[in-house]
CSV table of C-alpha atoms in Angstrom, one decimal:
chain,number,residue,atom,x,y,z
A,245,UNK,CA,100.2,116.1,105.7
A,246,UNK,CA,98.9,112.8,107.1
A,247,UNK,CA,96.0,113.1,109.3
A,248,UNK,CA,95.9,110.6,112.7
A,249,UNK,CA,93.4,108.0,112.4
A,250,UNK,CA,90.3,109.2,113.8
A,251,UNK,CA,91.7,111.8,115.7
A,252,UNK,CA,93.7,109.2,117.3
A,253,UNK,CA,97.2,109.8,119.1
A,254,UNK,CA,100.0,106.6,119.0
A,255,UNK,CA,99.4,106.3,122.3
A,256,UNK,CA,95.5,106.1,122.5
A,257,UNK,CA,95.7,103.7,119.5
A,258,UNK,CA,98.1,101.4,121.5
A,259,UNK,CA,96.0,101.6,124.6
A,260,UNK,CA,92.7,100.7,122.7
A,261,UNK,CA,94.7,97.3,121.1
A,262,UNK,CA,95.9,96.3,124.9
A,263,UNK,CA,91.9,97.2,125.7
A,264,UNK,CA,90.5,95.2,123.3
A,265,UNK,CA,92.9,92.4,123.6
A,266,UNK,CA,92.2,92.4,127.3
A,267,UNK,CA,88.2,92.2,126.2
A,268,UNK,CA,88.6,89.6,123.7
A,269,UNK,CA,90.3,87.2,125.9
A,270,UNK,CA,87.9,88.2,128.3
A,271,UNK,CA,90.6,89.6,131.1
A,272,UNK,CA,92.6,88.0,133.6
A,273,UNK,CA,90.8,85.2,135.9
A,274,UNK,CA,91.4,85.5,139.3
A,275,UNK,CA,90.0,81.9,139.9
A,276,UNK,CA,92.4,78.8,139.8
A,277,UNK,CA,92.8,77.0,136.5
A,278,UNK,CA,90.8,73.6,136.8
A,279,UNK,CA,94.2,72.2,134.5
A,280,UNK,CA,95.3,72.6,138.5
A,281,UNK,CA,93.0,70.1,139.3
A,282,UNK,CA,92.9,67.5,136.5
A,283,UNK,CA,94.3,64.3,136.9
A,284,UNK,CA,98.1,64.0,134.9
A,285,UNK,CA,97.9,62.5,131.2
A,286,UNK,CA,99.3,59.3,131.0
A,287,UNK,CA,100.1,57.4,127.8
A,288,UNK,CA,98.6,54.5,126.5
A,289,UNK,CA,100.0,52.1,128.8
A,290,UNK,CA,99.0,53.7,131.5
A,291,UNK,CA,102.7,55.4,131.9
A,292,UNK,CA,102.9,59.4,132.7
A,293,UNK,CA,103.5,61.5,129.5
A,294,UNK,CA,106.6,63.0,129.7
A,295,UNK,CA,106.3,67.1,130.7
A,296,UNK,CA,109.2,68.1,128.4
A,297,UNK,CA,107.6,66.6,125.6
A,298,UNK,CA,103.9,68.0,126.2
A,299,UNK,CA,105.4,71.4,126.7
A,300,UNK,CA,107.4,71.0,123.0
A,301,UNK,CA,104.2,69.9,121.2
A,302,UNK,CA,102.5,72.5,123.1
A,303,UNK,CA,105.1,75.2,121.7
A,304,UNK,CA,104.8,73.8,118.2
A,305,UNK,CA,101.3,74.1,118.4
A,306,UNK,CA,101.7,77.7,119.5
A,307,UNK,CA,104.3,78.3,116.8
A,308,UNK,CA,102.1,77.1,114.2
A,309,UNK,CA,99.0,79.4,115.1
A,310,UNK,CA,101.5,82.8,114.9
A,311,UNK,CA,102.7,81.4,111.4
A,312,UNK,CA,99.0,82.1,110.3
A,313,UNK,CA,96.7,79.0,110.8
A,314,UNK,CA,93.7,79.1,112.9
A,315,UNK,CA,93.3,75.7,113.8
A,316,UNK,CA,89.7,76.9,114.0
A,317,UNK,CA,87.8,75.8,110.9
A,318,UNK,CA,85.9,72.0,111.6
A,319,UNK,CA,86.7,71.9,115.6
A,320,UNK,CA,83.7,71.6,117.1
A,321,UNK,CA,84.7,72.5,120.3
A,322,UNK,CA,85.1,75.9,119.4
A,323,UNK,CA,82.5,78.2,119.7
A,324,UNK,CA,80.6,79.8,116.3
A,325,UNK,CA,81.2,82.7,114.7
A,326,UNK,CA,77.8,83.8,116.1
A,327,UNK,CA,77.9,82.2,119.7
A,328,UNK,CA,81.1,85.0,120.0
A,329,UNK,CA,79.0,87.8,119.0
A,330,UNK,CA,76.5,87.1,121.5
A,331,UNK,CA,78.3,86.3,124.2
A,332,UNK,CA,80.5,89.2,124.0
A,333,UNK,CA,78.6,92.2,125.7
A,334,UNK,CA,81.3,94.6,123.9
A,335,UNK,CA,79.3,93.2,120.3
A,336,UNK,CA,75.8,93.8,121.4
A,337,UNK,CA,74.9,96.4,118.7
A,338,UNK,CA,76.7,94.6,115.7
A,339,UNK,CA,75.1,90.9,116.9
A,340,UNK,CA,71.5,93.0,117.4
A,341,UNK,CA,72.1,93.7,114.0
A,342,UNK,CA,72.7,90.8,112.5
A,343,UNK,CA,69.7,89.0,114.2
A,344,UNK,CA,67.9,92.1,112.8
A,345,UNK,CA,68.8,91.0,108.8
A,346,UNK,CA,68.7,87.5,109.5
A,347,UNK,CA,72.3,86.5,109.1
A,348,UNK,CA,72.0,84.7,112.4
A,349,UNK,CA,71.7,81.2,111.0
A,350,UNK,CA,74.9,81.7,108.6
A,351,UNK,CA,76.5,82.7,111.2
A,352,UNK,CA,75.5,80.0,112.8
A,353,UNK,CA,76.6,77.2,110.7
A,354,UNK,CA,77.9,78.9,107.6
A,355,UNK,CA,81.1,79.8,106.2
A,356,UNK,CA,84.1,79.7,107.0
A,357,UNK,CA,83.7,83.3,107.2
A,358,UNK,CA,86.1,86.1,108.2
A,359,UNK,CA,84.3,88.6,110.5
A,360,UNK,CA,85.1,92.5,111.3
A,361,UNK,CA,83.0,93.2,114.0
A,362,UNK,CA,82.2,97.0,115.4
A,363,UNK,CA,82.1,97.3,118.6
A,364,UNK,CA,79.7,99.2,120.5
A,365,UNK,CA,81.7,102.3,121.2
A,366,UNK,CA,82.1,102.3,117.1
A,367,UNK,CA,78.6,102.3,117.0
A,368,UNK,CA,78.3,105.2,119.6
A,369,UNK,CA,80.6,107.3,117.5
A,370,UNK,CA,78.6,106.8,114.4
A,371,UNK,CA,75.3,107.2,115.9
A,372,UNK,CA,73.5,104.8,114.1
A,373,UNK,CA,70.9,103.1,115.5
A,374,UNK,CA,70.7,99.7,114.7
A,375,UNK,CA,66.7,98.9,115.9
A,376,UNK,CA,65.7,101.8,113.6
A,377,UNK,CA,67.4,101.0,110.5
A,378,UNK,CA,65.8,99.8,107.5
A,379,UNK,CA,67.2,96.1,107.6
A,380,UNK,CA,67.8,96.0,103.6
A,381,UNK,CA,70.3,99.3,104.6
A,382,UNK,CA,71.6,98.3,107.7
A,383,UNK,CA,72.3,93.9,105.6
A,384,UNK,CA,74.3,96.2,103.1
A,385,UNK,CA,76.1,97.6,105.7
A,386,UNK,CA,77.2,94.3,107.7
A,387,UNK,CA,77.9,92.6,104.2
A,388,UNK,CA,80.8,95.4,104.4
A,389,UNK,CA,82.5,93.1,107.5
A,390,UNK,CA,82.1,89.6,106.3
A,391,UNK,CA,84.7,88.1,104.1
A,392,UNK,CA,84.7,85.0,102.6
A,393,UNK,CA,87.1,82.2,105.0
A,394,UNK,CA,89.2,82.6,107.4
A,395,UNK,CA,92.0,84.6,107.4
A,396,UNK,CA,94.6,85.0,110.1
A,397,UNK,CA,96.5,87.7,110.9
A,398,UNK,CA,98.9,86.3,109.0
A,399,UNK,CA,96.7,85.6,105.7
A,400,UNK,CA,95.3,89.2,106.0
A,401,UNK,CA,98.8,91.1,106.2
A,402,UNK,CA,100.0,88.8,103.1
A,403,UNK,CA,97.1,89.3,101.2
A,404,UNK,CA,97.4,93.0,101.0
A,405,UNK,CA,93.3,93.1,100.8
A,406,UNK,CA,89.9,90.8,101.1
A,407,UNK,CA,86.6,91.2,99.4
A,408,UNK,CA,83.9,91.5,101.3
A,409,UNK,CA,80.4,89.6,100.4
A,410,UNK,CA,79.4,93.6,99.1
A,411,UNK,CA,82.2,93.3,96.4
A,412,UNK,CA,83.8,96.1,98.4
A,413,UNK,CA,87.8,95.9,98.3
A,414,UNK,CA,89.3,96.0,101.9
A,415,UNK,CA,92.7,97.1,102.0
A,416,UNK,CA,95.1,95.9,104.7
A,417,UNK,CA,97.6,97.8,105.8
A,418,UNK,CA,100.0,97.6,109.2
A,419,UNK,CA,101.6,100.7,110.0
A,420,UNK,CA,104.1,100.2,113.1
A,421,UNK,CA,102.8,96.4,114.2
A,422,UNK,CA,99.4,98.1,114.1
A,423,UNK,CA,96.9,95.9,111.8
A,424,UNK,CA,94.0,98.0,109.6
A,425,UNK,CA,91.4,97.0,108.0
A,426,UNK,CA,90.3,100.3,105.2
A,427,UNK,CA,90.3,102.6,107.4
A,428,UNK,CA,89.3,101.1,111.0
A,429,UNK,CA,92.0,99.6,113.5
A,430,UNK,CA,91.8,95.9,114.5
A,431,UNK,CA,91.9,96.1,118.4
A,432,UNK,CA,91.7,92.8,119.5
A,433,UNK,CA,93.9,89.6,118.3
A,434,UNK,CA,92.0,87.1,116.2
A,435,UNK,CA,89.0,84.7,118.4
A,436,UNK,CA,88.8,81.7,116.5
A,437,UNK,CA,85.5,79.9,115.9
A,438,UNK,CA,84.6,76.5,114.3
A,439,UNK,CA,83.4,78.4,111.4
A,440,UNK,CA,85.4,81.2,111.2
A,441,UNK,CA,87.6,83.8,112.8
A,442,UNK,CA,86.6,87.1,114.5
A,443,UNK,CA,88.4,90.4,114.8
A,444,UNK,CA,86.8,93.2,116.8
A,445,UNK,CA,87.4,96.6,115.3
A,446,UNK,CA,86.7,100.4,116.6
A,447,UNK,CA,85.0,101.7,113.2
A,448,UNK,CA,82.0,101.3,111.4
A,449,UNK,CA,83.1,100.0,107.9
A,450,UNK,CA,81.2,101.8,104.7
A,451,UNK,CA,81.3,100.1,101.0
A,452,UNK,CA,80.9,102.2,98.1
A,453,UNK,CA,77.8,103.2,96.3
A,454,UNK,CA,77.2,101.3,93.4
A,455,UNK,CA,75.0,102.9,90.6
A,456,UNK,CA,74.5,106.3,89.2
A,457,UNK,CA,73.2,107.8,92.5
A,458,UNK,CA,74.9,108.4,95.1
A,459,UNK,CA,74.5,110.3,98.8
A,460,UNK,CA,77.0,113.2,99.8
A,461,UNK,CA,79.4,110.7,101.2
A,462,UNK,CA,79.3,108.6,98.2
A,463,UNK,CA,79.8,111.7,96.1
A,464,UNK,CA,83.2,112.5,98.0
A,465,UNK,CA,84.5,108.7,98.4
A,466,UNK,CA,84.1,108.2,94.9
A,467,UNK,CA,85.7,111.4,93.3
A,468,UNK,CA,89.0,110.8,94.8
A,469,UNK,CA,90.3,114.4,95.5
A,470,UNK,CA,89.0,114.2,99.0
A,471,UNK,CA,91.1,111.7,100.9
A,472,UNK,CA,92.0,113.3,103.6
A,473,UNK,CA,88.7,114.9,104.5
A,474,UNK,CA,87.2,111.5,104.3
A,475,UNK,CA,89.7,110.2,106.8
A,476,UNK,CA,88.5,112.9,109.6
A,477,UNK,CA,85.1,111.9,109.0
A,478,UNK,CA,85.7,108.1,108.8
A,479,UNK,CA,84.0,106.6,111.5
A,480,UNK,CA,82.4,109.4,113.5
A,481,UNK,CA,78.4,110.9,113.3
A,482,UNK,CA,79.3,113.5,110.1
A,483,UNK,CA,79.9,110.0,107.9
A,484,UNK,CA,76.7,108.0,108.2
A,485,UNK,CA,75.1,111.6,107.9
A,486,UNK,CA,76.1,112.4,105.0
A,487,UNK,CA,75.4,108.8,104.2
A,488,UNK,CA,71.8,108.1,105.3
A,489,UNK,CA,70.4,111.3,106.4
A,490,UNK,CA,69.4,115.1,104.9
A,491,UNK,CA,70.9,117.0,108.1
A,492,UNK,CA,72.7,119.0,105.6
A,493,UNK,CA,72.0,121.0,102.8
A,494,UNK,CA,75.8,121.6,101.2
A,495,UNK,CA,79.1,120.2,101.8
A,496,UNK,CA,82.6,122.7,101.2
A,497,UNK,CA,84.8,119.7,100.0
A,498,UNK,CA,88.4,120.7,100.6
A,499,UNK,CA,90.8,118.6,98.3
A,500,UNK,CA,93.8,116.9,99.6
A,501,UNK,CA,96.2,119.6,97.7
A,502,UNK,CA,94.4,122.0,100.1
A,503,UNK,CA,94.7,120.1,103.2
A,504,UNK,CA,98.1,119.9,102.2
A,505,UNK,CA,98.6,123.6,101.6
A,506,UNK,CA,97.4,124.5,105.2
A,507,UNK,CA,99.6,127.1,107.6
A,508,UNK,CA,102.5,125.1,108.9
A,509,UNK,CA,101.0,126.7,112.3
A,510,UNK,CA,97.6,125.5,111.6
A,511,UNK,CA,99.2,121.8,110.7
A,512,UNK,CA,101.2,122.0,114.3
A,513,UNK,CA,97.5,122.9,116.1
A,514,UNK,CA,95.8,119.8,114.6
A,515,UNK,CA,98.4,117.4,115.1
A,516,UNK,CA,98.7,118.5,119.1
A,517,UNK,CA,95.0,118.8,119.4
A,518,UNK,CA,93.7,115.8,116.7
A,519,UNK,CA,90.0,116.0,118.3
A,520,UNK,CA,90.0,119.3,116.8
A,521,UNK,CA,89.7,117.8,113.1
A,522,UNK,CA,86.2,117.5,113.9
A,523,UNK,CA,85.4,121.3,114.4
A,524,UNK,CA,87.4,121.9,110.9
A,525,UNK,CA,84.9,119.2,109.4
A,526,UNK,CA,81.5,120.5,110.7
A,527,UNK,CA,83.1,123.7,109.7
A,528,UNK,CA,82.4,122.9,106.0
A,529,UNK,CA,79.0,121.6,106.3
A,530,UNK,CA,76.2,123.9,105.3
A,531,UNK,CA,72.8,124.0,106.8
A,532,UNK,CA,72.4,127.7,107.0
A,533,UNK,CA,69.4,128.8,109.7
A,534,UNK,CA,66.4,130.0,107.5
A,535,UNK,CA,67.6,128.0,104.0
A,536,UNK,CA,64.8,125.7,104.0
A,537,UNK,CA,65.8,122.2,105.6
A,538,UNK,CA,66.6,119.6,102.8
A,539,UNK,CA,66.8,121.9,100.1
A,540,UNK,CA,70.3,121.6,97.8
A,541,UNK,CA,72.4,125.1,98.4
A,542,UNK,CA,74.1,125.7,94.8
A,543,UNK,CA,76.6,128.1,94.2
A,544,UNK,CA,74.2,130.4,92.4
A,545,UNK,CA,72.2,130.3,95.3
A,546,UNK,CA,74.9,131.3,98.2
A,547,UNK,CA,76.0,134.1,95.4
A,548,UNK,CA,72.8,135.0,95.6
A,549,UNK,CA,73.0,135.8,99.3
A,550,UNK,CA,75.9,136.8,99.3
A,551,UNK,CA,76.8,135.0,102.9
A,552,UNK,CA,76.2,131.6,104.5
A,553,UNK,CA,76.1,130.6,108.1
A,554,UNK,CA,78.4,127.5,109.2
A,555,UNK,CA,78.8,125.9,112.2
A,556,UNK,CA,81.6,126.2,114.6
A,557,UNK,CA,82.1,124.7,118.2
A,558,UNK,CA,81.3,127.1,121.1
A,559,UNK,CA,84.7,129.1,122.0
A,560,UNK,CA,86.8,125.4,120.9
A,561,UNK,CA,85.2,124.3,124.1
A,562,UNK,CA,83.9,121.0,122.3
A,563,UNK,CA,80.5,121.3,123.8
A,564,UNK,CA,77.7,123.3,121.6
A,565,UNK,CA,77.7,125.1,118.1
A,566,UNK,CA,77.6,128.7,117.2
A,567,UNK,CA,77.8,129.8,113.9
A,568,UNK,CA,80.3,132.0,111.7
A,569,UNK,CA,79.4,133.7,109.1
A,570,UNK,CA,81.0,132.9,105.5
A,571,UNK,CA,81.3,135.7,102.8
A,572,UNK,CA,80.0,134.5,98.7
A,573,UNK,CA,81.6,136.5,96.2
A,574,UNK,CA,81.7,136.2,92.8
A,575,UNK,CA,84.8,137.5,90.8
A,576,UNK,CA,86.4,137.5,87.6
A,577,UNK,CA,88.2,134.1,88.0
A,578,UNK,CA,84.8,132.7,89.9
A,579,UNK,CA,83.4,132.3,93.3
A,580,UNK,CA,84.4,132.7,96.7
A,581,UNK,CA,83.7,131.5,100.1
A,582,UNK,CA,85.1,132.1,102.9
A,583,UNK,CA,88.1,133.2,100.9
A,584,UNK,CA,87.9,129.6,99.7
A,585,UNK,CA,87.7,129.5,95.7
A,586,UNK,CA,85.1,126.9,94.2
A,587,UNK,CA,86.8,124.9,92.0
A,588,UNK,CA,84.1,122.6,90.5
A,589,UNK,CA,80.9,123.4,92.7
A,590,UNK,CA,77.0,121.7,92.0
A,591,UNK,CA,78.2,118.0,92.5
A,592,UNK,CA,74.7,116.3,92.8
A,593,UNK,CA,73.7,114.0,95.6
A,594,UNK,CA,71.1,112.3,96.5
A,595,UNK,CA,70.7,113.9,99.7
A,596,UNK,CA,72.7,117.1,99.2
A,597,UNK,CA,75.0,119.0,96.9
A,598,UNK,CA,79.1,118.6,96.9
A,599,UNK,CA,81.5,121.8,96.2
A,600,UNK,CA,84.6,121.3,96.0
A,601,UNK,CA,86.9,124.0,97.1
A,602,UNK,CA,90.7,124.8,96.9
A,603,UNK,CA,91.4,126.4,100.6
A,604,UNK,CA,90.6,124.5,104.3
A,605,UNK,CA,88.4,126.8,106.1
A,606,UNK,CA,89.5,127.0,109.7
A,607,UNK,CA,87.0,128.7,112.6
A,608,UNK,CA,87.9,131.6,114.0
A,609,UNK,CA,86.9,130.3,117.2
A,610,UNK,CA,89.9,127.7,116.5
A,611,UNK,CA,92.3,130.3,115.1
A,612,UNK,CA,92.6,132.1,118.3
A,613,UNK,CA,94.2,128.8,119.6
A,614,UNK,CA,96.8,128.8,117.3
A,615,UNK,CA,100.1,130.5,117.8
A,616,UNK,CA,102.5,132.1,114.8
């Protein structure tokens, strides 16, 4: 079962690239071109340049760019890398940023660099603040969407992936013309810079966690049996939770064997109603009322009593949680949850504990949407 990127249909993916196109270049102007209004080029000698031949060179030039060069790096009359981020209000957030870690200068008149920018509405989704971020943190973060020179469109679908200045290894993909960068869509064509080259993209990039310790959403990205569940979460609040913050005090990790094992009814639910991935993911997030707040729940603990409370949207109306309850039982081949088995539970993280489990729970709230 392949999940749609970030809840995503075909459709609302294409209109976001035609959005951020249209954004990028800034939109249609309704004003006349000055070119109207400038004087004709004329040759040397004074003689008018012939139009058929201006509009071949012009093609070539055009021809050349879609092979894959940018013509950027070294024209001055371009704008920099950061002289695009601050004049494009869509970038406000990811150019706040970077004044914030003072990358402003390299951006400046560094590089060439190649740069995946966020824009504001994937900073929305995330929910992470920019002015309130340690700036150590937050310079880890952007090191994740700066690449070393500058690829076009062209150089980045050839390549196959880039390494970004955090070592992190960005794979490219381009699924029916779309182009993706990991896991976040490029929605905007490449804005060239005397420096560099720009793409604007709708998702907060993560790197992995190097060292020994790691936070709940290092702990599933590096274990590699929970693909899938990291793709719902990609890009929305739940991931820099589980990265940054101790909202929750277990995770239910289904493995990608279980999301593939889900009811063939279930499967046709999700795929008509994608949004709805995100219910099934704060579905397997623990912070049961009365469990003291930032305290690990371990298995022996939920055996212990005996249920758990989980959160579940209001009635699938998208607006509010309740909570369901989840039975813990322990039997003769281990323990249960929800009539989930634990198959390797206790995973330590630095801000939570990781169990991983063999069965995706679905809300009952949701289930009474879903038809045999």
């Amino acid at each position: 079962m392949e999940v749609m990127l970030k809840y995503k249909s075909p459709l609302a993916i294409l209109l976001l690239i035609l959005l951020g196109t249209l954004i990028a270049c800034g939109g249609p102007d309704p004003s006349p071109s000055d070119d109207i209004l400038a004087p004709l080029p004329t040759n040397s000698d004074g003689s008018s340049v012939d139009s058929g031949a201006e509009a071949s060179n012009t093609s070539s030039a055009n021809n050349a760019n879609s092979a894959g060069s940018t013509g950027a790096e070294g024209d001055a009359n371009l704008p920099t890398l950061l002289e695009l981020l601050s004049e494009d209000p869509n970038l406000i957030f990811f150019a706040n940023g970077v004044d914030n870690v003072g990358l402003s200068d390299e951006l400046q008149s560094g590089g060439p660099y190649t740069v995946f920018a966020p824009s504001n509405i994937a900073f929305t989704q995330s929910e992470l603040v920019v002015s309130q971020m340690d700036p150590a943190v937050l310079g880890s973060i952007l090191d994740t969407h700066l690449v070393e020179g500058a690829y076009t469109r062209a150089d980045l679908t050839a390549a196959g992936s880039v390494t970004a200045l955090d070592g992190y290894e960005l794979p490219i993909r381009e699924p029916e013309g779309m182009l993706i960068v990991d896991y976040a869509l490029i929605a905007s064509e490449p804005l060239q810079a005397s420096n560099g080259v720009l793409y604007v993209i709708d998702t907060l990039l993560l790197g992995l966690e190097t060292g020994p310790e790691k936070s709940m959403w290092g702990v599933l990205k590096a274990d590699g049996r929970f693909t899938t569940f990291i793709v719902i979460m990609e890009g929305t609040r739940f991931m820099t939770d589980l990265r940054f913050e101790d909202n929750y005090d277990a995770i239910l990790a289904p493995t990608d064997e279980a999301f593939a094992n889900m009811p063939a009814n279930v499967v046709s639910y999700l795929e008509n109603n994608p949004h709805d991935y995100e219910f099934v993911a704060a579905f397997h997030l623990l912070s049961p009322d009365g469990w003291p707040q930032g305290t690990d729940l371990t298995v022996a603990d939920m055996v212990e009593l005996g249920s758990v409370q989980t959160r579940v949207a209001n009635s699938g109306s998208g607006f509010g949680f309740g909570f369901e309850e989840l039975t813990v039982a322990q039997a003769e081949t281990g323990v249960t949850i929800g009539g989930a088995q634990i198959i390797e539970g206790d995973l330590d993280a630095t801000n939570g504990i990781v169990h991983a489990i063999d069965t995706v729970l679905i809300p009952q709230a949701l289930m009474e949407h879903v038809t045999e």
